[in-house]
Structures are given as structure tokens and as C-alpha cells.
Coordinates of C-alpha atoms in Angstrom, one line a residue:
X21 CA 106.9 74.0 110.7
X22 CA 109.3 76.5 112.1
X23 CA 112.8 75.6 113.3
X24 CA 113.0 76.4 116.7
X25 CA 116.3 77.9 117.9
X26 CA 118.0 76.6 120.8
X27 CA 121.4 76.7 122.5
X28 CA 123.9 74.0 124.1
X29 CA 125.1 74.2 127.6
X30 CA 129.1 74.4 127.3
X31 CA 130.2 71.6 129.9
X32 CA 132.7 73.2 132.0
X33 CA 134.9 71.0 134.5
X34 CA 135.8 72.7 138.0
X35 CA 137.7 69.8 139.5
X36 CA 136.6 67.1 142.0
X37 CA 134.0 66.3 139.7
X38 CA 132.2 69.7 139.6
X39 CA 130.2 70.1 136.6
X40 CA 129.1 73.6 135.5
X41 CA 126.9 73.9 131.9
X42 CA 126.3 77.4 131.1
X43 CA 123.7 78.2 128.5
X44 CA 124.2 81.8 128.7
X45 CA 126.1 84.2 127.5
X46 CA 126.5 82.5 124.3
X47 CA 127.8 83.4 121.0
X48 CA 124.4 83.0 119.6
X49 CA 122.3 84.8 122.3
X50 CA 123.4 87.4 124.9
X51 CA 120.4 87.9 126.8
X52 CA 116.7 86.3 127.5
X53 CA 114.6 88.7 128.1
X54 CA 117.0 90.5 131.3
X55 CA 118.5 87.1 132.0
X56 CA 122.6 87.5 130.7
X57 CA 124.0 84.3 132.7
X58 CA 122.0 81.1 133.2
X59 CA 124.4 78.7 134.5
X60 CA 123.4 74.5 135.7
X61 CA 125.6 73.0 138.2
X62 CA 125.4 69.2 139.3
X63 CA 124.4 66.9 139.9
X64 CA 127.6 65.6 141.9
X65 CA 127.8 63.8 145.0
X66 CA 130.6 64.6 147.2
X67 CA 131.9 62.0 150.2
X68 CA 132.0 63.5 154.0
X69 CA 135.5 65.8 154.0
X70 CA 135.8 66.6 150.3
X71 CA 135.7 69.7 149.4
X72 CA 132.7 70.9 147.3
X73 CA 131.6 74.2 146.3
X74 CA 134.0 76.4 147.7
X75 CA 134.4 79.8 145.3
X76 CA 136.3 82.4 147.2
X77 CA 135.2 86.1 147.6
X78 CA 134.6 87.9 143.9
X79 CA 132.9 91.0 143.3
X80 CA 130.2 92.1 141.1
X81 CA 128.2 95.3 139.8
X82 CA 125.5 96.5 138.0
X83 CA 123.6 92.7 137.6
X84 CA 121.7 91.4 140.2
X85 CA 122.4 87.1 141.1
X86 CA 119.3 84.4 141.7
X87 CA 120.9 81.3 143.2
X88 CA 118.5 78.2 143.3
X89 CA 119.2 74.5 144.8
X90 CA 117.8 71.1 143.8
X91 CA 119.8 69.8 146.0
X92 CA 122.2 70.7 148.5
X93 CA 123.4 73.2 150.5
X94 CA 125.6 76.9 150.1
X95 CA 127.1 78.9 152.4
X96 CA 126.8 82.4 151.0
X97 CA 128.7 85.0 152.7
X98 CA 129.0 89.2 151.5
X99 CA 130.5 92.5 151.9
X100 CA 127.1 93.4 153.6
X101 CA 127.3 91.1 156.5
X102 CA 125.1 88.7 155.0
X103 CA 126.0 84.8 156.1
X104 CA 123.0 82.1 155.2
X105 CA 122.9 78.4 154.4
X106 CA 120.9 78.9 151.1
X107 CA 118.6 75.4 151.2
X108 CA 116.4 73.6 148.2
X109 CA 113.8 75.7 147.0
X110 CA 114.4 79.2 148.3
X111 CA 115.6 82.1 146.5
X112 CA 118.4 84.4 147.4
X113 CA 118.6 87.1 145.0
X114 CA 121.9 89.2 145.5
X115 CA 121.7 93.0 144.3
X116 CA 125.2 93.9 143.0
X117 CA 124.5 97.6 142.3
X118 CA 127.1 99.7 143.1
X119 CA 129.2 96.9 144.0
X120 CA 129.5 93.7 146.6
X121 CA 131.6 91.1 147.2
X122 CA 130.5 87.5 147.8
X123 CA 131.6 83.9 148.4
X124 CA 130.3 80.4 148.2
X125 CA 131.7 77.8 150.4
X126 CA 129.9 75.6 152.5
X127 CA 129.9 75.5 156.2
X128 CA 132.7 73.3 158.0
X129 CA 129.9 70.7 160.0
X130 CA 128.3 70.4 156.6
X131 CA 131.7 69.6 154.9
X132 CA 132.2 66.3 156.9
X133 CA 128.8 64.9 155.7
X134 CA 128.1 62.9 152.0
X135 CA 126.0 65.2 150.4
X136 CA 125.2 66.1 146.8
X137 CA 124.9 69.5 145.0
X138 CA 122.3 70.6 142.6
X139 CA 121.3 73.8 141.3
X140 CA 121.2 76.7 138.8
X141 CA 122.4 80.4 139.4
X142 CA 121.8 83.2 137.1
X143 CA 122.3 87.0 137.2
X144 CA 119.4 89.4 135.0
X145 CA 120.7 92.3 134.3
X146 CA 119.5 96.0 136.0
X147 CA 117.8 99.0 134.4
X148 CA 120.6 101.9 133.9
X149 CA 119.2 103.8 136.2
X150 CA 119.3 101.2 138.8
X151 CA 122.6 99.8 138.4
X152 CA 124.6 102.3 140.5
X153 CA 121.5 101.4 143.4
X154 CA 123.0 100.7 147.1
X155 CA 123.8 96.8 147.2
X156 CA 121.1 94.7 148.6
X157 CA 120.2 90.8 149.5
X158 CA 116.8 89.6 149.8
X159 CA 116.2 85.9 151.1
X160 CA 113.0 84.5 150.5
X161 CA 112.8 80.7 151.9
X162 CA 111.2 77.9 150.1
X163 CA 107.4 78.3 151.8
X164 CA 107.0 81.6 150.4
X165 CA 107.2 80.4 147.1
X166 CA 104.2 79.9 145.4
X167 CA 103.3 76.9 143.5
X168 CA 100.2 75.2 142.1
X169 CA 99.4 71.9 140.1
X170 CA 98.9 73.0 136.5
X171 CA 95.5 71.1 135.3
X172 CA 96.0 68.4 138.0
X173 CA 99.5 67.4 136.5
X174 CA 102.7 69.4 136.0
X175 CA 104.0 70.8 139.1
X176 CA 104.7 74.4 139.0
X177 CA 106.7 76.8 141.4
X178 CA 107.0 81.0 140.3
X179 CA 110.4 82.1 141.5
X180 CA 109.8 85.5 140.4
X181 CA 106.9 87.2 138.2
X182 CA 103.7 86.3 137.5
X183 CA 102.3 83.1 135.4
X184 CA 99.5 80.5 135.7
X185 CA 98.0 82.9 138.1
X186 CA 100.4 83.4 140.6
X187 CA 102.9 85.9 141.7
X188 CA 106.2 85.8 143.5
X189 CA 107.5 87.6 146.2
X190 CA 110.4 88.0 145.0
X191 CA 111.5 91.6 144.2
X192 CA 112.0 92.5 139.8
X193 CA 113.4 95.1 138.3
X194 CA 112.0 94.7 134.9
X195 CA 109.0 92.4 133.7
X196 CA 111.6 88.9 134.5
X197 CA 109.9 85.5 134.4
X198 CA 111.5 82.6 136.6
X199 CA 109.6 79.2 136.4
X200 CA 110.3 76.0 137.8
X201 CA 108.2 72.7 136.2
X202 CA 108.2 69.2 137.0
X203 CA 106.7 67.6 134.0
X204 CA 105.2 63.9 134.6
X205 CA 105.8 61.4 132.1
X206 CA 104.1 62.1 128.1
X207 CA 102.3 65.1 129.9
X208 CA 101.5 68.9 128.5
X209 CA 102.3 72.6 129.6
X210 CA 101.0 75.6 127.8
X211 CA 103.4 78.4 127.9
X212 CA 103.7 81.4 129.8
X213 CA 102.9 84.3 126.8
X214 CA 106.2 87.0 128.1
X215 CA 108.2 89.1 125.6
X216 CA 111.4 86.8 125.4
X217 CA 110.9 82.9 126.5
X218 CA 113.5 80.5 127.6
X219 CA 112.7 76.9 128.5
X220 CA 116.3 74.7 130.1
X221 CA 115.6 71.4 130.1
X222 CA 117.1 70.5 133.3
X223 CA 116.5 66.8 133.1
X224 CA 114.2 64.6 130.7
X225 CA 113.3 65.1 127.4
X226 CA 110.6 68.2 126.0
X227 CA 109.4 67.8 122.8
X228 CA 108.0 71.5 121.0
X229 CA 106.7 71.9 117.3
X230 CA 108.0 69.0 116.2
X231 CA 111.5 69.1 117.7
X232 CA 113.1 67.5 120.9
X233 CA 115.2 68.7 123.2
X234 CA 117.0 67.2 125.5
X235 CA 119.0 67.6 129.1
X236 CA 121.3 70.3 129.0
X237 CA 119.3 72.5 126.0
X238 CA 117.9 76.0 126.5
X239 CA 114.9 76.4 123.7
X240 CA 114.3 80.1 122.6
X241 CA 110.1 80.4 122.4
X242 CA 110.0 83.3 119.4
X243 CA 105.6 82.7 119.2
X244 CA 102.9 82.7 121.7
X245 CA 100.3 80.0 122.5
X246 CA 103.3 77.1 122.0
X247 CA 103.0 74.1 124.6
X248 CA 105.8 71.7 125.5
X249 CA 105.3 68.0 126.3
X250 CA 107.2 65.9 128.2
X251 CA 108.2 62.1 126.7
X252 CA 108.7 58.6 128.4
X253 CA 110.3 60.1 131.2
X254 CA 109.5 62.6 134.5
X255 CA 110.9 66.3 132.8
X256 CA 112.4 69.1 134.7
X257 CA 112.6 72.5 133.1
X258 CA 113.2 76.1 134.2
X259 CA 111.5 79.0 132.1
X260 CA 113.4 82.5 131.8
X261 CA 112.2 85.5 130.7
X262 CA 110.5 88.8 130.7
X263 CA 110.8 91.8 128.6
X264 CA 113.8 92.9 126.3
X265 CA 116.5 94.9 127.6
X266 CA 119.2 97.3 125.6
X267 CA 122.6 96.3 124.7
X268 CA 124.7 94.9 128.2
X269 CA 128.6 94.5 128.3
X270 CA 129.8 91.5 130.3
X271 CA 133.2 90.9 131.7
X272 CA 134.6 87.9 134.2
X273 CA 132.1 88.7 136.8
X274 CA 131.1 92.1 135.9
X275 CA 127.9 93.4 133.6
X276 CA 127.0 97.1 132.6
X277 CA 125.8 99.2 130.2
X278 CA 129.5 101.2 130.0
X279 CA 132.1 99.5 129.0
X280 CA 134.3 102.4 131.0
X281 CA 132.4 101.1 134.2
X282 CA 133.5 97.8 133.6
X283 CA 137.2 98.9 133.0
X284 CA 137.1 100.7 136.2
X285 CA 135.6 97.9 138.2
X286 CA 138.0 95.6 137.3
X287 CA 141.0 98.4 138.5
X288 CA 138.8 99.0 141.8
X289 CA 139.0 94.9 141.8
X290 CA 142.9 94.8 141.4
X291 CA 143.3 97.8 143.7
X292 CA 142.0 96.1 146.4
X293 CA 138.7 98.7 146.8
X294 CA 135.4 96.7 146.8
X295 CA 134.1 96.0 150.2
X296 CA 135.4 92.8 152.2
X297 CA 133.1 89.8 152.9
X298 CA 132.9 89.2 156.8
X299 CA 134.2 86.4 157.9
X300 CA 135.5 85.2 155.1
X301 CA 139.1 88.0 154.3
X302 CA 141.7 85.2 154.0
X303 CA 141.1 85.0 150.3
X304 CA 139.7 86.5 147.1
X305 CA 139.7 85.6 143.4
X306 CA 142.6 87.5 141.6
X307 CA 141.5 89.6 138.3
X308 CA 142.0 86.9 135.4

């Protein structure tokens, strides 16, 4: 029986009890398939007039960003005009390009509710000869989604590519797999045959050749035909993938294939060139 490799979301505290475990970049693994930053935020519940998620405009190039909520509710805001309560189950992919300036807050009547937060975001990388593309933002709300129930049992929703026979709407730029699956209790999935495979266990327990896995662990799929099968407990798990990609730089919120296009971002950043986000100028995330 082969080892199967896996990595450890590193637990990262953002105050007021907001939890972010990010699985990717990692020491041991840059990339899955064009995947470069997988991160898993919440749960956390938040009482009516604390502040939640409330990240201040930042700028990014050359990657393209997929945020998607469990739970929840964030108020995305860019340097293209864009302003849209992102809700549960739709996906908002954000295409840096050239560059474009964002923020995440959430909206004022919102604020003054108890509510919790739940999600993932993650940015796949672009081909070179897209990454200098105009910026663009594509929303595509939770009914457009497709989803089936796999063999009667596991719930399945295809954020973006294709697998178990259907297709998202959602716009790629390389073969890119993006899989939600809500795993009953001591039930099976077959797996989705793509070039590089990525299961997160979001919550639950998986168990694969042998091995368990656990909340919080991202298991990298090296053979085809391997299932996964969920234990005593309902399992949620995101698959990430698609076809591998050359050698990416990454840098605070910035991803290339220059290195001198990152250096020159990051003095565009400091200079004060990217693009504002309207509405939302008060503020902005200083160059660490």
C-alpha cells in the first residue's frame, strides 16, 4: 500500500476569533494542478455589531480569485465598479490580469445582525499569455451551479470543470477542477480521473488506501481509479485540480511567472498606481 501524501492546513489567527487554515502554498507543494492558494475560513459566529470580515482594499495580478461561502455573507467591492453581497453557494471568480484592487467587508445592515462565516477562497494561477488580460469579474449565483446525487448518495456540486457528467459555467483558463461533496455517513465516492487531484477535508473524516484524514487535511491523489469513503460521520470535502502548470512566483498578494513583474507590482502598490475600489478609498492595505 502506497503512502499517500497530504498536507496540514497552518491555523492562522486574524483576531476576533477569525480563523484562517491555509493548505496552499506550502513548503511541500506549490501548486495543484493551477490551484497556488487554497485557503478555509470559519466557521465563527459573530454577535450583531462586531466586526467580521472586513479586509481593506489590496491589489492583485496575474492569478485569478474563486471565493465560495458555506455560510455567510461578503461584501466584495473592486477597482472595476464591481459591489455584490457574495451569498452560500455562488461563485465569484475575480480576474486579476493586468491588475485590480479589491476589498471584503460586509455591508453595514448586515453588520448589526448575529451571523456566522464559512467559506473557502482560492486563486489558480493564469496561462502567461493571459496574465497581462484586461481585469474581469464574473458572478455566477448558486442556481446555475450544477449538481447531481452521485449513485443516490453523495451530494455533488461542479464549481468549475467537468466531472460526474456535468459541467460548470464558470469560465477556466486551463483544464481546473473545483468540486464540492457532502459525503453521508460510512458512504463512497469514486474520483474524478484529472492530471493533479486535491481532496480538503472540510469537515468529517475521509478514509483513502488505508489512511485517514481528517478536518483541516488536503490529500494529494498521485493514481487514478482511487475512491474515498467517508466514516461515522456526514463528510465535507472540496476537490481541486486540473492540469499541471510551469513554475509560478508568489508574493503577499501577488503571483506571476516574472519575478521582475512581481518586483514592479509591489512598487506600482507602494506608489499608489493600481486602480481605486469605488466606494470603498478611505483605506488600503500598506506593502508588508
Amino acid at each position: 500500500m502506497t503512502e499517500l501524501t497530504h498536507l496540514t492546513a497552518k491555523n492562522s489567527d486574524l483576531g476576533d476569533g477569525f480563523t484562517v487554515r491555509r493548505s496552499l502554498p506550502s513548503r511541500h507543494r506549490k501548486t495543484i494542478g493551477p490551484w497556488i492558494f487554497f485557503d478555509h475560513f470559519g466557521p465563527v459566529q459573530f454577535k450583531a455589531g462586531q466586526i467580521g470580515i472586513n479586509v481593506r482594499p489590496h491589489p492583485h495580478i496575474n492569478l485569478a480569485t474563486v471565493t465560495y461561502l458555506f455560510e455567510g455573507e461578503i461584501l466584495h467591492r473592486d477597482s472595476l465598479g464591481n459591489e455584490l453581497a457574495i451569498q452560500p453557494g455562488a461563485i465569484n471568480l475575480m480576474v486579476a490580469g493586468k491588475g485590480i484592487t479589491h476589498s471584503e467587508r460586509e455591508r453595514e445592515t448586515y453588520r448589526q445582525t448575529p451571523r456566522r462565516l464559512h467559506g473557502l477562497q482560492l486563486w489558480h494561477v493564469l496561462p502567461e499569455d493571459d496574465e497581462e488580460c484586461d481585469p474581469a469579474f464574473y458572478h455566477h449565483p448558486k442556481a446555475s451551479i450544477p449538481e447531481t446525487l452521485w449513485q443516490d448518495t453523495v451530494a455533488l456540486r461542479v464549481l468549475m470543470g467537468s466531472a460526474y457528467g456535468l459541467t460548470s459555467p464558470v469560465k477556466t483558463f486551463y483544464e481546473t477542477l473545483y468540486v464540492e461533496a457532502n459525503l453521508p455517513p460510512q458512504s463512497a465516492l469514486d474520483l474524478p480521473i484529472v492530471q493533479e487531484l486535491g481532496i480538503y477535508v472540510v469537515s468529517g473524516q475521509v478514509i483513502c488506501n488505508g489512511q485517514v484524514f481528517s478536518e483541516g487535511d488536503m490529500l494529494i491523489i498521485e493514481a487514478p481509479d482511487m475512491r474515498i469513503q467517508s466514516l461515522q460521520s456526514a463528510t465535507q470535502i472540496a476537490m481541486i485540480g486540473g492540469e499541471s502548470v510551469g513554475r509560478r512566483y508568489i508574493d503577499w498578494n501577488f503571483v506571476s511567472s516574472r519575478k521582475s513583474r512581481i518586483e514592479d507590482a509591489k512598487a506600482q502598490w507602494q506608489a499608489g498606481r493600481f486602480p481605486a475600489v469605488l466606494h470603498d478609498t478611505q483605506e488600503f492595505i500598506p506593502l508588508p
